[in-house]
Amino acid sequence: MTQNTKVLGIDTSCDDTAMALLEAEKFGFRIISNVVSSQVKIHQQYGGVYPFLAKREHQKNLPIVFKKVLQQAKSKTFDMIGVTVGPGLEPCLWQGINFAKEIAVKHKKSLITINHIEAHILANFIERKSTAIKLPAVCLVVSGGHTTLFLMKKIGRYELIGETLDDAAGEALDKIARILGLGYPGGPAIAAEAKKYKGSTSVFLPRPMMRQKNYNFSFSGLKTAVLYKCKARDLNAEFIQAMCAEAQQAVIDVLLHKTLKAARDYKVKTVMLGGGVVANEALRKQFGEKLQAENFAFIVPSKEFCTDNGAMIAAAAYFHRKDKKNLFKNIAAQGNLAI
Ligand code: AMP
Ligand code: MG
């Protein structure tokens, strides 16, 4: 690694205005400052992210978050900037891009365009020596918008081996939480209810596509199954807890089964996770137990680096600092950008 390079990372792909400053050290990164301004309270009343409200909030928050990052760092210097250009909500992405362009020009720094999904994978490099991660690896990214399995050969080289054919796992959890009246975001609310479950009521949900021989996923049926089971019945606390425990377990079972199959089939050394859903305690525990029992190195970022953050964008920018294609010229938001 090139020592002492300081990278500013900016992410506005969804409802968090996120910025961080990382310094590349000999074997890894030092987190200098890390700020996330969440908009959850604003979107809660709509039951999901309202893109134009999110755009307005990013516009308002970006200068405040930038100031905080520099204040926390006790320094105003950095060497390069990374910004998410996609995938994500385009009106939101544009806010981060325009802000990044402005400071790149003002401070005469290079600006590197980053794919948000790749950054969720590279979040695994923030807190550990890069030499400690043995490749090839199977990487599972599970977020509000994506559920994707990759074979990672090296940094920058990913083969898509499976993805969701309909809803993302996080999206399904968010919709299930809405059916159960638990509010937004659904994942943490479901996890909290599942934790209270004592085993007195039992419900059963399907494990969609689990036994199929591919690495794809499908989660929209899970939400429909919950909807049918909730029809014309009293949604009492015990039933909600049972439903949450079962929905969470159904998601974990399918994700774990397919990831394990991919790791065995591709004979990799390492399995890495990323994305907001892998902040889930039960998921992390069960993946850790199963994968380590089969001698795979299991790597997952701390929770704060699973959900959207600027540090993963900074790390990705550092790794791509020499790629010409990632340097900004006609930089534009790309809502459906593929890895
Ligand atoms: P991201 O798109 O990466 O920002 O992740 C957001 C998604 O992660 C949303 O669908 C959340 O419901 C989900 N999520 C966040 N925390 C948790 C958690 N502890 N358990 C399950 N899902 C979660
Ligand atoms: Mg994300």
Short mmCIF file of C-alpha atoms and ligand atoms in Angstrom, two decimals:
data_model
loop_
_atom_site.label_atom_id
_atom_site.label_comp_id
_atom_site.label_asym_id
_atom_site.label_seq_id
_atom_site.Cartn_x
_atom_site.Cartn_y
_atom_site.Cartn_z
CA MET A 1 0.00 0.00 0.00
CA THR A 2 1.15 3.58 -0.66
CA GLN A 3 1.61 5.03 2.80
CA ASN A 4 0.14 8.30 3.99
CA THR A 5 -2.35 8.69 1.14
CA LYS A 6 -5.50 10.28 2.54
CA VAL A 7 -8.76 9.52 0.78
CA LEU A 8 -12.13 11.19 1.23
CA GLY A 9 -15.09 8.92 0.43
CA ILE A 10 -18.61 10.21 -0.29
CA ASP A 11 -21.83 8.20 -0.59
CA THR A 12 -25.34 9.56 -1.23
CA SER A 13 -26.78 6.54 -3.05
CA CYS A 14 -29.87 6.21 -0.84
CA ASP A 15 -31.02 7.88 2.38
CA ASP A 16 -27.72 8.31 4.24
CA THR A 17 -25.35 11.22 3.64
CA ALA A 18 -22.07 9.45 4.34
CA MET A 19 -18.51 10.72 4.29
CA ALA A 20 -15.22 9.44 5.72
CA LEU A 21 -11.53 10.13 5.61
CA LEU A 22 -9.15 7.12 5.50
CA GLU A 23 -5.39 7.01 5.44
CA ALA A 24 -3.61 4.21 3.64
CA GLU A 25 -0.92 2.67 5.84
CA LYS A 26 1.63 -0.02 5.09
CA PHE A 27 -0.78 -2.96 5.31
CA GLY A 28 -4.23 -1.44 5.61
CA PHE A 29 -6.23 1.66 6.43
CA ARG A 30 -6.51 4.01 9.39
CA ILE A 31 -9.95 5.55 9.87
CA ILE A 32 -9.34 9.24 10.47
CA SER A 33 -12.99 10.29 10.57
CA ASN A 34 -16.32 8.77 9.65
CA VAL A 35 -19.69 10.57 9.62
CA VAL A 36 -23.11 9.28 8.58
CA SER A 37 -26.12 11.59 8.62
CA SER A 38 -29.18 9.34 8.64
CA GLN A 39 -32.52 10.43 7.19
CA VAL A 40 -34.47 7.52 8.73
CA LYS A 41 -36.71 9.80 10.82
CA ILE A 42 -37.76 11.79 7.74
CA HIS A 43 -38.61 8.75 5.60
CA GLN A 44 -40.28 6.76 8.39
CA GLN A 45 -43.58 8.59 7.89
CA TYR A 46 -43.65 7.41 4.24
CA GLY A 47 -42.80 3.78 5.09
CA GLY A 48 -39.75 3.87 2.77
CA VAL A 49 -37.28 6.19 1.06
CA TYR A 50 -38.90 9.13 -0.73
CA PRO A 51 -36.24 9.97 -3.40
CA PHE A 52 -36.90 13.68 -3.87
CA LEU A 53 -36.99 14.32 -0.15
CA ALA A 54 -33.75 12.33 0.15
CA LYS A 55 -32.19 14.46 -2.60
CA ARG A 56 -33.13 17.68 -0.77
CA GLU A 57 -31.71 16.34 2.51
CA HIS A 58 -28.42 15.32 0.85
CA GLN A 59 -28.07 18.78 -0.63
CA LYS A 60 -28.60 20.31 2.81
CA ASN A 61 -26.42 17.79 4.70
CA LEU A 62 -23.38 17.45 2.43
CA PRO A 63 -21.60 20.68 3.48
CA ILE A 64 -22.43 19.98 7.16
CA VAL A 65 -21.12 16.41 6.99
CA PHE A 66 -17.98 17.55 5.13
CA LYS A 67 -17.28 20.12 7.84
CA LYS A 68 -17.76 17.47 10.56
CA VAL A 69 -15.40 15.04 8.81
CA LEU A 70 -12.65 17.68 8.67
CA GLN A 71 -13.32 18.74 12.26
CA GLN A 72 -13.09 15.13 13.50
CA ALA A 73 -9.90 14.70 11.48
CA LYS A 74 -8.43 17.89 12.98
CA SER A 75 -6.96 18.50 9.53
CA LYS A 76 -8.13 19.89 6.23
CA THR A 77 -5.82 17.90 3.99
CA PHE A 78 -6.60 14.92 1.77
CA ASP A 79 -5.07 13.58 -1.43
CA MET A 80 -7.98 12.23 -3.45
CA ILE A 81 -11.75 11.86 -3.44
CA GLY A 82 -13.96 8.87 -4.18
CA VAL A 83 -17.67 9.25 -4.91
CA THR A 84 -20.45 6.72 -5.57
CA VAL A 85 -21.85 7.06 -9.11
CA GLY A 86 -24.19 4.06 -8.90
CA PRO A 87 -26.15 1.94 -8.42
CA GLY A 88 -28.64 3.92 -6.37
CA LEU A 89 -31.31 6.60 -6.55
CA GLU A 90 -30.22 8.95 -9.35
CA PRO A 91 -31.43 12.25 -7.84
CA CYS A 92 -29.50 11.31 -4.68
CA LEU A 93 -26.37 10.15 -6.51
CA TRP A 94 -26.21 13.47 -8.37
CA GLN A 95 -26.01 15.40 -5.10
CA GLY A 96 -22.90 13.50 -4.00
CA ILE A 97 -21.34 13.72 -7.47
CA ASN A 98 -21.86 17.48 -7.78
CA PHE A 99 -20.51 18.09 -4.30
CA ALA A 100 -17.47 15.86 -4.95
CA LYS A 101 -16.76 17.65 -8.26
CA GLU A 102 -16.94 21.01 -6.57
CA ILE A 103 -14.42 20.12 -3.85
CA ALA A 104 -12.18 18.23 -6.32
CA VAL A 105 -11.88 21.39 -8.42
CA LYS A 106 -11.53 23.69 -5.41
CA HIS A 107 -8.84 21.58 -3.71
CA LYS A 108 -7.24 20.41 -7.01
CA LYS A 109 -7.60 16.71 -6.15
CA SER A 110 -8.38 13.74 -8.36
CA LEU A 111 -11.91 12.36 -8.23
CA ILE A 112 -12.47 8.62 -8.59
CA THR A 113 -15.87 7.18 -9.49
CA ILE A 114 -17.00 4.24 -7.38
CA ASN A 115 -19.51 1.43 -7.77
CA HIS A 116 -21.50 1.17 -4.53
CA ILE A 117 -21.81 -2.64 -4.67
CA GLU A 118 -18.08 -3.14 -5.14
CA ALA A 119 -17.55 -0.76 -2.20
CA HIS A 120 -19.75 -3.00 0.02
CA ILE A 121 -17.32 -5.85 -0.79
CA LEU A 122 -14.22 -3.70 -0.28
CA ALA A 123 -15.59 -2.58 3.11
CA ASN A 124 -14.00 -5.83 4.30
CA PHE A 125 -10.55 -4.28 3.73
CA ILE A 126 -11.16 -1.23 5.97
CA GLU A 127 -10.41 -2.89 9.29
CA ARG A 128 -7.87 -5.58 8.46
CA LYS A 129 -4.56 -6.08 6.73
CA SER A 130 -5.21 -6.49 3.03
CA THR A 131 -2.72 -9.37 3.00
CA ALA A 132 -4.93 -11.21 5.52
CA ILE A 133 -7.64 -11.72 2.89
CA LYS A 134 -6.90 -14.75 0.75
CA LEU A 135 -8.43 -14.69 -2.72
CA PRO A 136 -10.33 -16.00 -4.63
CA ALA A 137 -13.36 -15.37 -2.46
CA VAL A 138 -17.09 -15.78 -2.72
CA CYS A 139 -18.75 -12.46 -1.84
CA LEU A 140 -22.38 -12.03 -0.86
CA VAL A 141 -23.80 -8.49 -0.96
CA VAL A 142 -27.19 -8.19 0.73
CA SER A 143 -28.78 -4.78 0.95
CA GLY A 144 -32.07 -2.98 0.52
CA GLY A 145 -31.66 -3.04 -3.26
CA HIS A 146 -29.39 -6.01 -3.98
CA THR A 147 -28.84 -9.66 -3.19
CA THR A 148 -25.88 -10.78 -5.24
CA LEU A 149 -23.20 -13.48 -5.16
CA PHE A 150 -19.84 -12.81 -6.78
CA LEU A 151 -16.70 -14.78 -7.32
CA MET A 152 -13.94 -12.27 -6.56
CA LYS A 153 -10.66 -13.15 -8.25
CA LYS A 154 -8.83 -9.99 -7.25
CA ILE A 155 -9.72 -6.39 -6.40
CA GLY A 156 -11.54 -5.09 -9.48
CA ARG A 157 -12.32 -8.54 -10.94
CA TYR A 158 -15.70 -9.99 -10.04
CA GLU A 159 -17.74 -12.67 -11.75
CA LEU A 160 -21.47 -12.48 -11.09
CA ILE A 161 -22.59 -15.99 -10.14
CA GLY A 162 -26.05 -15.38 -8.68
CA GLU A 163 -28.58 -12.67 -7.89
CA THR A 164 -32.15 -12.16 -6.85
CA LEU A 165 -34.72 -12.62 -9.58
CA ASP A 166 -37.18 -10.28 -7.86
CA ASP A 167 -36.97 -8.53 -4.46
CA ALA A 168 -33.70 -8.03 -2.60
CA ALA A 169 -33.53 -9.67 0.86
CA GLY A 170 -33.56 -6.28 2.62
CA GLU A 171 -36.49 -5.13 0.51
CA ALA A 172 -38.43 -8.27 1.49
CA LEU A 173 -37.69 -7.67 5.18
CA ASP A 174 -38.78 -4.04 4.82
CA LYS A 175 -42.06 -5.11 3.15
CA ILE A 176 -42.71 -7.83 5.74
CA ALA A 177 -42.15 -5.30 8.54
CA ARG A 178 -44.70 -3.01 6.88
CA ILE A 179 -47.28 -5.83 6.75
CA LEU A 180 -46.67 -6.47 10.46
CA GLY A 181 -46.95 -2.76 11.27
CA LEU A 182 -43.32 -2.48 12.42
CA GLY A 183 -42.31 0.58 10.41
CA TYR A 184 -39.19 1.46 8.43
CA PRO A 185 -36.42 0.27 8.15
CA GLY A 186 -37.77 -3.23 8.53
CA GLY A 187 -34.59 -5.29 8.98
CA PRO A 188 -33.61 -4.00 12.43
CA ALA A 189 -37.28 -3.98 13.59
CA ILE A 190 -37.70 -7.64 12.53
CA ALA A 191 -34.42 -8.57 14.25
CA ALA A 192 -35.60 -6.91 17.49
CA GLU A 193 -38.97 -8.76 17.44
CA ALA A 194 -37.27 -12.07 16.52
CA LYS A 195 -35.04 -11.73 19.56
CA LYS A 196 -38.11 -11.64 21.83
CA TYR A 197 -39.52 -14.87 20.36
CA LYS A 198 -39.83 -17.60 23.04
CA GLY A 199 -41.01 -20.47 20.81
CA SER A 200 -44.62 -20.61 22.02
CA THR A 201 -46.34 -19.98 18.64
CA SER A 202 -45.04 -21.55 15.46
CA VAL A 203 -45.36 -20.34 11.89
CA PHE A 204 -43.75 -21.74 8.79
CA LEU A 205 -42.55 -19.82 5.75
CA PRO A 206 -41.03 -21.20 2.52
CA ARG A 207 -37.30 -21.12 1.69
CA PRO A 208 -37.62 -19.92 -1.93
CA MET A 209 -35.27 -21.51 -4.49
CA MET A 210 -33.11 -23.03 -1.75
CA ARG A 211 -32.95 -26.49 -3.31
CA GLN A 212 -32.38 -25.29 -6.88
CA LYS A 213 -28.94 -25.99 -8.32
CA ASN A 214 -28.15 -22.36 -9.23
CA TYR A 215 -26.97 -19.46 -7.08
CA ASN A 216 -29.97 -17.23 -7.66
CA PHE A 217 -32.44 -16.00 -5.09
CA SER A 218 -36.11 -15.01 -4.91
CA PHE A 219 -37.64 -13.20 -1.96
CA SER A 220 -40.93 -11.76 -3.18
CA GLY A 221 -42.76 -15.05 -2.42
CA LEU A 222 -41.69 -14.77 1.19
CA LYS A 223 -43.45 -11.44 1.53
CA THR A 224 -46.61 -12.86 -0.16
CA ALA A 225 -46.55 -15.86 2.22
CA VAL A 226 -46.42 -13.49 5.20
CA LEU A 227 -49.29 -11.47 3.74
CA TYR A 228 -51.52 -14.59 3.44
CA LYS A 229 -50.66 -15.80 6.93
CA CYS A 230 -51.53 -12.40 8.38
CA LYS A 231 -54.92 -12.17 6.63
CA ALA A 232 -57.97 -12.17 8.86
CA ARG A 233 -56.15 -12.86 12.07
CA ASP A 234 -55.17 -11.01 15.17
CA LEU A 235 -51.61 -9.72 14.86
CA ASN A 236 -50.85 -10.09 18.56
CA ALA A 237 -47.37 -9.61 19.99
CA GLU A 238 -46.63 -13.33 20.21
CA PHE A 239 -47.63 -13.95 16.58
CA ILE A 240 -45.55 -10.98 15.36
CA GLN A 241 -42.51 -12.25 17.24
CA ALA A 242 -42.96 -15.75 15.78
CA MET A 243 -43.41 -14.37 12.26
CA CYS A 244 -40.32 -12.17 12.58
CA ALA A 245 -38.20 -15.06 13.87
CA GLU A 246 -39.36 -17.26 10.98
CA ALA A 247 -38.95 -14.56 8.28
CA GLN A 248 -35.45 -13.74 9.50
CA GLN A 249 -34.54 -17.44 9.63
CA ALA A 250 -35.96 -18.08 6.13
CA VAL A 251 -33.78 -15.29 4.71
CA ILE A 252 -30.69 -16.56 6.57
CA ASP A 253 -31.29 -20.19 5.53
CA VAL A 254 -31.48 -19.35 1.82
CA LEU A 255 -28.54 -16.93 1.84
CA LEU A 256 -26.35 -19.31 3.82
CA HIS A 257 -27.27 -22.39 1.78
CA LYS A 258 -26.43 -20.74 -1.56
CA THR A 259 -23.27 -19.03 -0.29
CA LEU A 260 -21.97 -22.27 1.18
CA LYS A 261 -22.75 -24.10 -2.07
CA ALA A 262 -20.87 -21.46 -4.08
CA ALA A 263 -17.88 -21.57 -1.71
CA ARG A 264 -17.68 -25.37 -2.03
CA ASP A 265 -18.28 -25.48 -5.79
CA TYR A 266 -15.72 -22.76 -6.60
CA LYS A 267 -13.29 -24.14 -4.01
CA VAL A 268 -12.47 -20.72 -2.60
CA LYS A 269 -10.56 -19.99 0.61
CA THR A 270 -12.62 -17.06 1.78
CA VAL A 271 -16.24 -15.94 2.09
CA MET A 272 -16.90 -12.22 2.47
CA LEU A 273 -20.17 -10.46 3.21
CA GLY A 274 -21.36 -6.89 2.72
CA GLY A 275 -24.47 -4.69 2.72
CA GLY A 276 -26.98 -3.50 5.32
CA VAL A 277 -28.65 -6.87 5.92
CA VAL A 278 -25.38 -8.46 7.08
CA ALA A 279 -25.49 -6.13 10.09
CA ASN A 280 -27.99 -8.76 11.32
CA GLU A 281 -26.67 -10.45 14.46
CA ALA A 282 -28.28 -13.88 13.87
CA LEU A 283 -27.06 -13.94 10.25
CA ARG A 284 -23.46 -13.15 11.26
CA LYS A 285 -23.49 -15.83 13.97
CA GLN A 286 -24.94 -18.57 11.77
CA PHE A 287 -22.68 -17.77 8.79
CA GLY A 288 -19.65 -17.75 11.08
CA GLU A 289 -20.48 -21.12 12.63
CA LYS A 290 -21.29 -22.92 9.36
CA LEU A 291 -18.42 -21.51 7.29
CA GLN A 292 -15.75 -21.93 9.93
CA ALA A 293 -16.87 -25.54 10.49
CA GLU A 294 -15.90 -26.14 6.85
CA ASN A 295 -12.62 -24.24 7.21
CA PHE A 296 -13.51 -21.25 5.08
CA ALA A 297 -12.11 -17.94 6.27
CA PHE A 298 -15.23 -15.93 7.11
CA ILE A 299 -14.94 -12.16 6.83
CA VAL A 300 -17.58 -9.56 7.55
CA PRO A 301 -17.19 -5.82 8.26
CA SER A 302 -18.19 -4.27 11.60
CA LYS A 303 -21.85 -3.32 11.53
CA GLU A 304 -21.13 0.37 10.90
CA PHE A 305 -19.33 -0.61 7.69
CA CYS A 306 -22.11 -2.98 6.53
CA THR A 307 -24.72 -0.24 6.26
CA ASP A 308 -23.95 2.61 3.86
CA ASN A 309 -20.83 4.57 4.79
CA GLY A 310 -18.16 6.79 3.28
CA ALA A 311 -15.23 4.68 4.49
CA MET A 312 -15.98 1.86 2.03
CA ILE A 313 -16.06 4.42 -0.80
CA ALA A 314 -12.69 5.82 0.32
CA ALA A 315 -11.18 2.30 0.46
CA ALA A 316 -12.53 1.50 -3.02
CA ALA A 317 -11.15 4.81 -4.35
CA TYR A 318 -7.73 4.00 -2.94
CA PHE A 319 -7.67 0.60 -4.66
CA HIS A 320 -8.81 2.16 -7.96
CA ARG A 321 -6.62 5.25 -7.77
CA LYS A 322 -4.66 4.26 -10.86
CA ASP A 323 -7.54 3.06 -13.05
CA LYS A 324 -8.05 5.55 -15.87
CA LYS A 325 -11.64 4.47 -16.43
CA ASN A 326 -12.55 5.45 -12.88
CA LEU A 327 -11.23 8.99 -13.17
CA PHE A 328 -13.84 11.61 -13.69
CA LYS A 329 -14.41 13.34 -16.99
CA ASN A 330 -17.98 13.08 -18.11
CA ILE A 331 -19.02 11.79 -14.74
CA ALA A 332 -22.73 10.98 -14.37
CA ALA A 333 -25.05 9.19 -11.99
CA GLN A 334 -25.87 5.66 -13.17
CA GLY A 335 -28.82 4.33 -11.19
CA ASN A 336 -28.47 0.77 -12.54
CA LEU A 337 -24.69 0.58 -12.76
CA ALA A 338 -23.44 -3.02 -12.86
CA ILE A 339 -20.23 -4.07 -11.11
P1 AMP B 1 -28.27 -0.86 2.50
O1 AMP B 1 -29.15 -0.89 1.28
O2 AMP B 1 -26.96 -1.53 2.32
O3 AMP B 1 -28.18 0.51 3.11
O4 AMP B 1 -29.04 -1.73 3.60
C1 AMP B 1 -30.32 -1.37 4.02
C2 AMP B 1 -31.12 -2.63 4.24
O5 AMP B 1 -30.54 -3.38 5.32
C3 AMP B 1 -32.57 -2.37 4.63
O6 AMP B 1 -33.39 -3.21 3.86
C4 AMP B 1 -32.61 -2.72 6.12
O7 AMP B 1 -33.88 -3.20 6.52
C5 AMP B 1 -31.56 -3.81 6.21
N1 AMP B 1 -30.96 -3.93 7.55
C6 AMP B 1 -30.30 -3.00 8.25
N2 AMP B 1 -29.94 -3.47 9.47
C7 AMP B 1 -30.41 -4.75 9.52
C8 AMP B 1 -30.39 -5.79 10.52
N3 AMP B 1 -29.82 -5.61 11.70
N4 AMP B 1 -31.00 -6.97 10.21
C9 AMP B 1 -31.57 -7.16 9.01
N5 AMP B 1 -31.63 -6.23 8.05
C10 AMP B 1 -31.07 -5.04 8.30
MG MG B 2 -25.85 -0.02 0.37
#
